[in-house]
């Protein structure tokens, strides 16, 4: 799955009881076997591919950017961090626009605008222009994760919703990995500008497929944007200590992911490994490990509880970081597998807990998690790249280990709070 994890919809606050009933008639929604159901699935799969191809298109070519534009890893990493920063800032506004103008309209505008900006990226004359365009591109891309699952929830029959969302998440995963691989492989042979052009071409094709396939929304009811209600809902979530801890965990896990994947390409092409750039770019295939571990996280939580699953995820991630310090290619690759597995398990555990914790305004609760998540990617990616430039791979690994130490502290605090609450109940 893709670390966006765009697993929960982001919409405006729950409508008041006196508002219109926007729930569709179950028998009227798309079901398996229907042509419209297949089209909706393929359309959202294509949109997920387009979005995450573009979001991570520069991460696979950071070493090439550094060599061509004479950039440090920290400077080059801004081309990746800028997009996730823009996406984080655009999530809540995009969700509000989708409530007013419709899911399909916002998703179409989002993917088209981001693809148009992608066509301009190969012509960027310098780093500043490239970073500004990436911020704008990330903000444009926010319309899909902010809207896609709301569209599916409204248009797809509940009995088929899990499979439809699974295919959408698969599109995110394939797009995230494909964007890194396509741009990295192309850049290794023809330069970073052609790498970005290849990503833009793939995203445009996926966007066109989305627009041609997506069935018209039949169950969407426009609602005015209530900024005050949105603000009250967001403020309420930020006053919930458990939600705040989950947001912090999402940010910390993603900080590790950003720090590691923004710098691993530099490490593999440098001493002592000296891998060709095309081989180093292929390392993003490890990303597929997340598909299995995300699913396993649910079973792990069932056996050990949420905090138990988080402790395991933190331990696996930290073990991978320590193992990666060895000057052995086998250890480096095995460490990366463990880091990826631990990250995805931790992210899946924390993100799924958000929806269960929020008793009202679940969409906004999920939106805030995604904002923290993508801000963690931007922060960890940039700080990790600066640390790598200063001290090599141990610096990047230290950033990750610091984040996991903080995550362990957050989880330990939650454990102690839970024990205190149980004792209070027992003594009452």
Short mmCIF file of C-alpha atoms in Angstrom, two decimals:
data_model
loop_
_atom_site.label_atom_id
_atom_site.label_comp_id
_atom_site.label_asym_id
_atom_site.label_seq_id
_atom_site.Cartn_x
_atom_site.Cartn_y
_atom_site.Cartn_z
CA UNK A 1 0.00 0.00 0.00
CA UNK A 2 1.02 3.51 -0.35
CA UNK A 3 2.14 5.42 2.71
CA UNK A 4 -0.42 8.08 2.01
CA UNK A 5 -2.37 5.98 3.15
CA UNK A 6 -5.28 7.49 2.03
CA UNK A 7 -7.31 4.88 3.80
CA UNK A 8 -9.96 7.22 5.23
CA UNK A 9 -12.02 9.86 3.54
CA UNK A 10 -11.63 13.53 4.33
CA UNK A 11 -14.86 15.47 4.16
CA UNK A 12 -16.49 18.40 5.88
CA UNK A 13 -18.01 18.01 9.36
CA UNK A 14 -20.99 15.77 9.85
CA UNK A 15 -24.16 17.43 8.64
CA UNK A 16 -26.53 18.67 11.33
CA UNK A 17 -29.58 16.59 12.10
CA UNK A 18 -31.82 19.14 10.37
CA UNK A 19 -29.89 18.94 7.08
CA UNK A 20 -30.77 16.82 4.07
CA UNK A 21 -30.35 13.05 4.26
CA UNK A 22 -27.53 12.35 1.82
CA UNK A 23 -27.34 8.60 2.40
CA UNK A 24 -28.08 6.72 -0.80
CA UNK A 25 -30.55 3.92 -1.17
CA UNK A 26 -28.51 0.74 -0.79
CA UNK A 27 -30.13 -1.08 -3.72
CA UNK A 28 -29.24 1.80 -6.02
CA UNK A 29 -25.49 1.77 -5.38
CA UNK A 30 -22.92 -0.03 -7.50
CA UNK A 31 -22.50 -3.74 -6.83
CA UNK A 32 -20.04 -6.41 -8.03
CA UNK A 33 -20.94 -7.68 -11.47
CA UNK A 34 -22.31 -4.35 -12.64
CA UNK A 35 -20.51 -2.47 -15.39
CA UNK A 36 -20.62 0.75 -13.36
CA UNK A 37 -18.95 -0.99 -10.42
CA UNK A 38 -16.07 -2.18 -12.61
CA UNK A 39 -15.71 1.28 -14.12
CA UNK A 40 -15.67 2.98 -10.72
CA UNK A 41 -13.01 0.57 -9.46
CA UNK A 42 -10.79 1.02 -12.50
CA UNK A 43 -11.29 4.78 -12.46
CA UNK A 44 -10.21 5.15 -8.83
CA UNK A 45 -7.32 2.74 -9.39
CA UNK A 46 -6.15 4.93 -12.28
CA UNK A 47 -6.55 8.10 -10.23
CA UNK A 48 -4.49 6.58 -7.43
CA UNK A 49 -1.75 5.66 -9.89
CA UNK A 50 -1.71 9.19 -11.34
CA UNK A 51 -1.61 10.86 -7.94
CA UNK A 52 1.19 8.84 -6.40
CA UNK A 53 3.28 8.64 -9.56
CA UNK A 54 3.44 12.42 -9.40
CA UNK A 55 3.75 12.77 -5.63
CA UNK A 56 6.91 10.64 -5.44
CA UNK A 57 8.30 11.25 -8.92
CA UNK A 58 11.45 13.05 -7.71
CA UNK A 59 12.36 10.68 -4.87
CA UNK A 60 13.84 8.13 -7.24
CA UNK A 61 16.12 10.62 -8.96
CA UNK A 62 17.56 12.65 -6.07
CA UNK A 63 21.17 11.50 -6.69
CA UNK A 64 20.85 12.46 -10.37
CA UNK A 65 19.48 15.88 -9.40
CA UNK A 66 22.37 16.40 -7.02
CA UNK A 67 24.93 15.53 -9.69
CA UNK A 68 23.35 17.61 -12.45
CA UNK A 69 22.46 20.73 -10.46
CA UNK A 70 25.37 20.51 -7.97
CA UNK A 71 23.02 20.09 -4.98
CA UNK A 72 23.57 18.61 -1.56
CA UNK A 73 21.24 15.73 -0.58
CA UNK A 74 19.37 18.14 1.68
CA UNK A 75 18.79 20.61 -1.14
CA UNK A 76 17.70 17.93 -3.58
CA UNK A 77 15.37 16.37 -1.00
CA UNK A 78 13.29 19.54 -1.02
CA UNK A 79 11.92 18.48 -4.41
CA UNK A 80 10.35 15.47 -2.66
CA UNK A 81 9.46 17.16 0.63
CA UNK A 82 7.83 20.13 -1.08
CA UNK A 83 5.18 17.96 -2.73
CA UNK A 84 4.14 16.20 0.48
CA UNK A 85 4.14 19.57 2.29
CA UNK A 86 1.81 21.02 -0.35
CA UNK A 87 -0.44 17.98 -0.12
CA UNK A 88 -0.66 18.26 3.67
CA UNK A 89 -1.65 21.92 3.43
CA UNK A 90 -4.26 21.22 0.77
CA UNK A 91 -6.15 18.36 2.39
CA UNK A 92 -8.73 20.25 4.46
CA UNK A 93 -9.49 22.89 1.78
CA UNK A 94 -9.89 20.17 -0.86
CA UNK A 95 -12.27 18.20 1.33
CA UNK A 96 -14.42 21.29 1.86
CA UNK A 97 -14.49 22.01 -1.88
CA UNK A 98 -15.57 18.45 -2.59
CA UNK A 99 -18.56 18.87 -0.30
CA UNK A 100 -19.63 21.94 -2.23
CA UNK A 101 -18.74 21.13 -5.84
CA UNK A 102 -18.80 17.33 -5.89
CA UNK A 103 -16.36 14.45 -5.56
CA UNK A 104 -15.92 13.81 -9.27
CA UNK A 105 -15.35 17.48 -10.09
CA UNK A 106 -12.67 17.89 -7.42
CA UNK A 107 -10.89 14.64 -8.32
CA UNK A 108 -10.88 15.57 -12.01
CA UNK A 109 -9.61 19.10 -11.35
CA UNK A 110 -7.00 17.75 -8.94
CA UNK A 111 -5.44 15.19 -11.26
CA UNK A 112 -5.61 17.45 -14.33
CA UNK A 113 -3.99 20.39 -12.53
CA UNK A 114 -1.25 18.20 -11.06
CA UNK A 115 -0.58 16.60 -14.45
CA UNK A 116 -0.40 20.02 -16.11
CA UNK A 117 2.17 21.12 -13.54
CA UNK A 118 4.07 17.88 -14.16
CA UNK A 119 4.53 18.92 -17.79
CA UNK A 120 6.26 22.10 -16.62
CA UNK A 121 8.66 20.36 -14.20
CA UNK A 122 11.18 19.14 -16.82
CA UNK A 123 11.68 22.76 -17.95
CA UNK A 124 12.44 24.13 -14.48
CA UNK A 125 15.66 26.19 -14.82
CA UNK A 126 16.77 25.87 -11.18
CA UNK A 127 16.04 24.31 -7.80
CA UNK A 128 13.87 27.18 -6.55
CA UNK A 129 11.51 26.92 -9.51
CA UNK A 130 11.38 23.16 -9.18
CA UNK A 131 10.52 23.33 -5.48
CA UNK A 132 7.80 25.96 -6.00
CA UNK A 133 6.21 23.87 -8.75
CA UNK A 134 6.34 20.80 -6.50
CA UNK A 135 4.57 22.62 -3.66
CA UNK A 136 1.82 23.66 -6.07
CA UNK A 137 1.66 20.15 -7.48
CA UNK A 138 1.29 18.64 -4.02
CA UNK A 139 -1.51 21.06 -3.14
CA UNK A 140 -3.28 20.16 -6.39
CA UNK A 141 -2.89 16.44 -5.66
CA UNK A 142 -4.65 16.83 -2.29
CA UNK A 143 -8.01 16.65 -4.04
CA UNK A 144 -7.75 12.90 -4.57
CA UNK A 145 -6.93 11.55 -1.09
CA UNK A 146 -9.35 14.14 0.33
CA UNK A 147 -12.20 12.91 -1.86
CA UNK A 148 -11.76 9.45 -3.36
CA UNK A 149 -12.97 7.37 -0.45
CA UNK A 150 -15.92 9.67 0.14
CA UNK A 151 -16.93 9.03 -3.49
CA UNK A 152 -16.63 5.26 -3.02
CA UNK A 153 -18.60 5.33 0.25
CA UNK A 154 -21.41 7.25 -1.44
CA UNK A 155 -21.57 5.36 -4.73
CA UNK A 156 -20.60 1.75 -3.92
CA UNK A 157 -22.83 -0.73 -2.06
CA UNK A 158 -21.55 -1.38 1.49
CA UNK A 159 -21.10 -5.08 0.76
CA UNK A 160 -18.52 -4.23 -1.93
CA UNK A 161 -16.91 -1.20 -0.31
CA UNK A 162 -13.93 -3.05 1.21
CA UNK A 163 -12.90 -4.56 -2.13
CA UNK A 164 -13.34 -1.23 -3.93
CA UNK A 165 -11.20 0.59 -1.37
CA UNK A 166 -8.64 -2.19 -1.54
CA UNK A 167 -8.24 -1.68 -5.27
CA UNK A 168 -7.95 2.08 -4.79
CA UNK A 169 -5.20 1.59 -2.18
CA UNK A 170 -3.49 -0.82 -4.58
CA UNK A 171 -3.46 1.97 -7.17
CA UNK A 172 -1.83 4.23 -4.60
CA UNK A 173 0.83 1.61 -3.87
CA UNK A 174 1.57 0.86 -7.51
CA UNK A 175 1.65 4.54 -8.34
CA UNK A 176 3.98 5.33 -5.44
CA UNK A 177 6.39 2.58 -6.36
CA UNK A 178 5.99 3.07 -10.12
CA UNK A 179 6.64 6.79 -9.94
CA UNK A 180 9.92 6.21 -8.14
CA UNK A 181 11.01 3.40 -10.44
CA UNK A 182 9.99 5.02 -13.72
CA UNK A 183 11.61 8.37 -13.00
CA UNK A 184 14.71 6.75 -11.50
CA UNK A 185 15.30 4.31 -14.36
CA UNK A 186 14.65 6.96 -17.01
CA UNK A 187 16.87 9.49 -15.27
CA UNK A 188 19.71 6.96 -15.01
CA UNK A 189 19.80 6.73 -18.79
CA UNK A 190 18.66 10.12 -20.03
CA UNK A 191 18.79 12.61 -17.14
CA UNK A 192 16.34 13.88 -14.54
CA UNK A 193 14.34 16.03 -16.96
CA UNK A 194 13.41 12.99 -19.01
CA UNK A 195 12.67 11.12 -15.78
CA UNK A 196 10.12 13.75 -14.81
CA UNK A 197 8.72 13.79 -18.35
CA UNK A 198 8.18 10.02 -18.21
CA UNK A 199 6.28 10.37 -14.92
CA UNK A 200 4.15 13.15 -16.38
CA UNK A 201 3.28 11.02 -19.42
CA UNK A 202 2.22 8.06 -17.27
CA UNK A 203 0.17 10.32 -14.99
CA UNK A 204 -1.58 11.91 -17.96
CA UNK A 205 -2.54 8.50 -19.34
CA UNK A 206 -3.86 7.42 -15.93
CA UNK A 207 -5.76 10.71 -15.57
CA UNK A 208 -7.35 10.25 -18.98
CA UNK A 209 -8.39 6.71 -18.03
CA UNK A 210 -9.92 8.02 -14.81
CA UNK A 211 -11.94 10.69 -16.59
CA UNK A 212 -13.23 8.29 -19.25
CA UNK A 213 -14.16 5.56 -16.78
CA UNK A 214 -15.57 7.33 -13.73
CA UNK A 215 -19.36 6.95 -13.47
CA UNK A 216 -21.32 10.10 -12.74
CA UNK A 217 -22.07 10.58 -9.05
CA UNK A 218 -25.71 9.79 -8.29
CA UNK A 219 -25.77 10.12 -4.52
CA UNK A 220 -23.87 13.33 -3.87
CA UNK A 221 -25.78 16.22 -2.30
CA UNK A 222 -23.99 19.59 -2.31
CA UNK A 223 -23.48 21.17 1.08
CA UNK A 224 -22.30 24.68 1.92
CA UNK A 225 -18.86 25.06 3.43
CA UNK A 226 -19.25 25.85 7.12
CA UNK A 227 -15.85 27.13 8.17
CA UNK A 228 -16.90 27.63 11.79
CA UNK A 229 -18.22 24.09 12.15
CA UNK A 230 -15.07 22.75 10.54
CA UNK A 231 -12.93 24.78 12.92
CA UNK A 232 -14.86 23.53 15.96
CA UNK A 233 -14.52 19.92 14.84
CA UNK A 234 -10.79 20.26 14.21
CA UNK A 235 -10.24 22.02 17.54
CA UNK A 236 -12.12 19.27 19.35
CA UNK A 237 -9.91 16.60 17.85
CA UNK A 238 -6.78 18.50 18.78
CA UNK A 239 -7.98 18.58 22.40
CA UNK A 240 -8.29 14.78 22.45
CA UNK A 241 -5.04 13.44 23.97
CA UNK A 242 -5.38 10.01 22.36
CA UNK A 243 -5.90 11.45 18.88
CA UNK A 244 -2.96 13.79 19.34
CA UNK A 245 -0.76 10.82 20.29
CA UNK A 246 -1.89 8.94 17.18
CA UNK A 247 -1.12 11.97 15.02
CA UNK A 248 2.33 12.18 16.61
CA UNK A 249 2.95 8.50 15.89
CA UNK A 250 1.94 8.89 12.26
CA UNK A 251 4.31 11.84 11.92
CA UNK A 252 7.20 10.00 13.59
CA UNK A 253 6.84 6.81 11.55
CA UNK A 254 6.66 8.82 8.33
CA UNK A 255 9.70 10.87 9.38
CA UNK A 256 11.70 7.63 9.40
CA UNK A 257 10.34 6.67 6.00
CA UNK A 258 11.20 10.06 4.50
CA UNK A 259 14.69 10.12 6.01
CA UNK A 260 15.52 6.62 4.77
CA UNK A 261 14.03 6.73 1.28
CA UNK A 262 15.33 10.23 0.52
CA UNK A 263 18.90 9.08 1.20
CA UNK A 264 19.12 5.36 0.42
CA UNK A 265 19.83 6.06 -3.26
CA UNK A 266 22.86 8.18 -2.34
CA UNK A 267 24.16 5.44 -0.09
CA UNK A 268 23.83 2.69 -2.68
CA UNK A 269 25.66 4.56 -5.43
CA UNK A 270 28.40 5.71 -3.07
CA UNK A 271 31.08 3.85 -1.11
CA UNK A 272 31.30 1.03 -0.26
CA UNK A 273 28.63 -0.33 -2.63
CA UNK A 274 29.04 1.76 -5.82
CA UNK A 275 25.91 0.37 -7.46
CA UNK A 276 24.85 1.71 -10.88
CA UNK A 277 22.14 4.36 -10.68
CA UNK A 278 19.64 2.12 -12.47
CA UNK A 279 20.16 -0.64 -9.88
CA UNK A 280 19.97 1.82 -6.99
CA UNK A 281 16.66 3.14 -8.36
CA UNK A 282 15.28 -0.41 -8.29
CA UNK A 283 15.51 -0.47 -4.50
CA UNK A 284 11.98 0.95 -4.35
CA UNK A 285 10.68 -2.53 -5.18
CA UNK A 286 11.16 -3.14 -1.44
CA UNK A 287 8.14 -0.87 -1.06
CA UNK A 288 5.97 -3.91 -1.88
CA UNK A 289 6.83 -5.29 1.56
CA UNK A 290 4.34 -2.79 2.91
CA UNK A 291 1.42 -4.51 1.20
CA UNK A 292 1.83 -7.64 3.31
CA UNK A 293 2.76 -5.94 6.57
CA UNK A 294 -0.16 -3.52 6.39
CA UNK A 295 -2.56 -6.45 6.24
CA UNK A 296 -0.66 -8.29 8.98
CA UNK A 297 -0.89 -5.24 11.25
CA UNK A 298 -4.60 -5.84 11.77
CA UNK A 299 -4.00 -9.42 12.92
CA UNK A 300 -1.12 -8.27 15.10
CA UNK A 301 -3.33 -5.67 16.78
CA UNK A 302 -5.97 -8.35 17.38
CA UNK A 303 -3.44 -10.53 19.22
CA UNK A 304 -1.36 -7.92 21.06
CA UNK A 305 -3.63 -4.90 21.20
CA UNK A 306 -2.92 -1.54 19.57
CA UNK A 307 -0.04 -0.59 21.83
CA UNK A 308 1.48 -4.05 21.57
CA UNK A 309 1.40 -3.81 17.78
CA UNK A 310 3.01 -0.38 17.98
CA UNK A 311 5.83 -1.67 20.19
CA UNK A 312 6.51 -4.45 17.68
CA UNK A 313 6.44 -1.97 14.77
CA UNK A 314 8.83 0.38 16.55
CA UNK A 315 11.16 -2.51 17.42
CA UNK A 316 11.22 -3.86 13.87
CA UNK A 317 11.89 -0.41 12.42
CA UNK A 318 14.67 0.32 14.92
CA UNK A 319 16.24 -3.10 14.30
CA UNK A 320 16.27 -2.41 10.58
CA UNK A 321 17.93 0.97 11.13
CA UNK A 322 20.65 -0.59 13.29
CA UNK A 323 21.21 -3.45 10.85
CA UNK A 324 21.52 -1.03 7.94
CA UNK A 325 24.57 0.57 9.58
CA UNK A 326 26.76 -2.37 8.60
CA UNK A 327 28.90 -1.91 5.47
CA UNK A 328 27.35 -4.99 3.93
CA UNK A 329 24.96 -4.87 0.99
CA UNK A 330 23.00 -7.82 2.39
CA UNK A 331 22.63 -6.09 5.75
CA UNK A 332 21.71 -2.80 4.09
CA UNK A 333 18.98 -4.45 2.03
CA UNK A 334 17.66 -6.58 4.89
CA UNK A 335 17.65 -3.49 7.09
CA UNK A 336 15.62 -1.63 4.48
CA UNK A 337 13.11 -4.49 4.36
CA UNK A 338 12.68 -4.35 8.15
CA UNK A 339 12.40 -0.55 8.16
CA UNK A 340 9.72 -0.70 5.48
CA UNK A 341 7.82 -3.51 7.21
CA UNK A 342 7.92 -1.76 10.58
CA UNK A 343 6.86 1.56 9.09
CA UNK A 344 3.84 0.17 7.28
CA UNK A 345 2.73 -1.88 10.28
CA UNK A 346 3.00 1.14 12.56
CA UNK A 347 1.22 3.42 10.11
CA UNK A 348 -1.60 0.92 9.56
CA UNK A 349 -2.05 0.47 13.31
CA UNK A 350 -2.10 4.19 14.12
CA UNK A 351 -4.27 5.26 11.18
CA UNK A 352 -6.90 2.59 11.79
CA UNK A 353 -7.09 3.62 15.46
CA UNK A 354 -7.96 7.19 14.49
CA UNK A 355 -11.34 6.24 13.02
CA UNK A 356 -12.20 4.12 16.06
CA UNK A 357 -11.14 6.82 18.52
CA UNK A 358 -13.06 9.73 17.00
CA UNK A 359 -16.71 9.50 18.05
CA UNK A 360 -17.76 12.37 15.76
CA UNK A 361 -16.20 14.12 12.79
CA UNK A 362 -14.26 11.03 11.78
CA UNK A 363 -13.44 12.51 8.40
CA UNK A 364 -11.70 15.48 9.98
CA UNK A 365 -9.91 13.19 12.44
CA UNK A 366 -8.52 11.22 9.51
CA UNK A 367 -7.63 14.43 7.68
CA UNK A 368 -5.58 15.64 10.62
CA UNK A 369 -3.78 12.30 10.74
CA UNK A 370 -2.89 12.57 7.05
CA UNK A 371 -1.70 16.14 7.55
CA UNK A 372 0.62 15.05 10.37
CA UNK A 373 1.69 12.05 8.30
CA UNK A 374 2.74 14.06 5.26
CA UNK A 375 4.32 16.79 7.36
CA UNK A 376 6.40 14.03 8.96
CA UNK A 377 7.53 12.93 5.50
CA UNK A 378 8.59 16.46 4.60
CA UNK A 379 10.38 17.06 7.89
CA UNK A 380 12.06 13.67 8.12
CA UNK A 381 13.07 13.67 4.48
CA UNK A 382 14.76 17.05 4.69
CA UNK A 383 16.41 16.60 8.09
CA UNK A 384 17.52 13.08 7.17
CA UNK A 385 19.08 14.28 3.93
CA UNK A 386 20.93 17.08 5.74
CA UNK A 387 22.19 14.57 8.31
CA UNK A 388 23.32 12.26 5.52
CA UNK A 389 25.22 15.10 3.88
CA UNK A 390 26.92 15.92 7.18
CA UNK A 391 27.84 12.45 8.46
CA UNK A 392 26.79 9.88 5.85
CA UNK A 393 24.34 7.03 6.39
CA UNK A 394 24.81 6.97 10.21
CA UNK A 395 23.36 10.50 10.27
CA UNK A 396 20.22 9.49 8.38
CA UNK A 397 19.86 6.37 10.53
CA UNK A 398 20.24 8.49 13.67
CA UNK A 399 17.33 10.68 12.56
CA UNK A 400 15.23 7.54 12.16
CA UNK A 401 16.30 6.11 15.51
CA UNK A 402 15.50 9.41 17.22
CA UNK A 403 12.02 9.36 15.72
CA UNK A 404 11.49 5.76 16.87
CA UNK A 405 12.74 6.61 20.37
CA UNK A 406 10.15 9.40 20.53
CA UNK A 407 7.48 7.03 19.19
CA UNK A 408 8.36 4.52 21.91
CA UNK A 409 8.07 7.30 24.49
CA UNK A 410 4.63 8.29 23.20
CA UNK A 411 3.46 4.67 23.29
CA UNK A 412 4.93 4.06 26.75
CA UNK A 413 3.16 7.17 28.05
CA UNK A 414 -0.11 5.88 26.59
CA UNK A 415 0.48 2.50 28.27
CA UNK A 416 1.05 4.12 31.65
CA UNK A 417 -2.05 6.29 31.22
CA UNK A 418 -4.11 3.20 30.44
CA UNK A 419 -2.78 1.37 33.49
CA UNK A 420 -3.53 4.40 35.70
CA UNK A 421 -7.07 4.57 34.36
CA UNK A 422 -7.64 0.85 35.01
CA UNK A 423 -6.37 1.19 38.58
CA UNK A 424 -8.67 4.14 39.15
CA UNK A 425 -11.64 2.11 37.94
CA UNK A 426 -10.62 -0.85 40.11
CA UNK A 427 -10.30 1.36 43.20
CA UNK A 428 -13.61 3.14 42.62
#
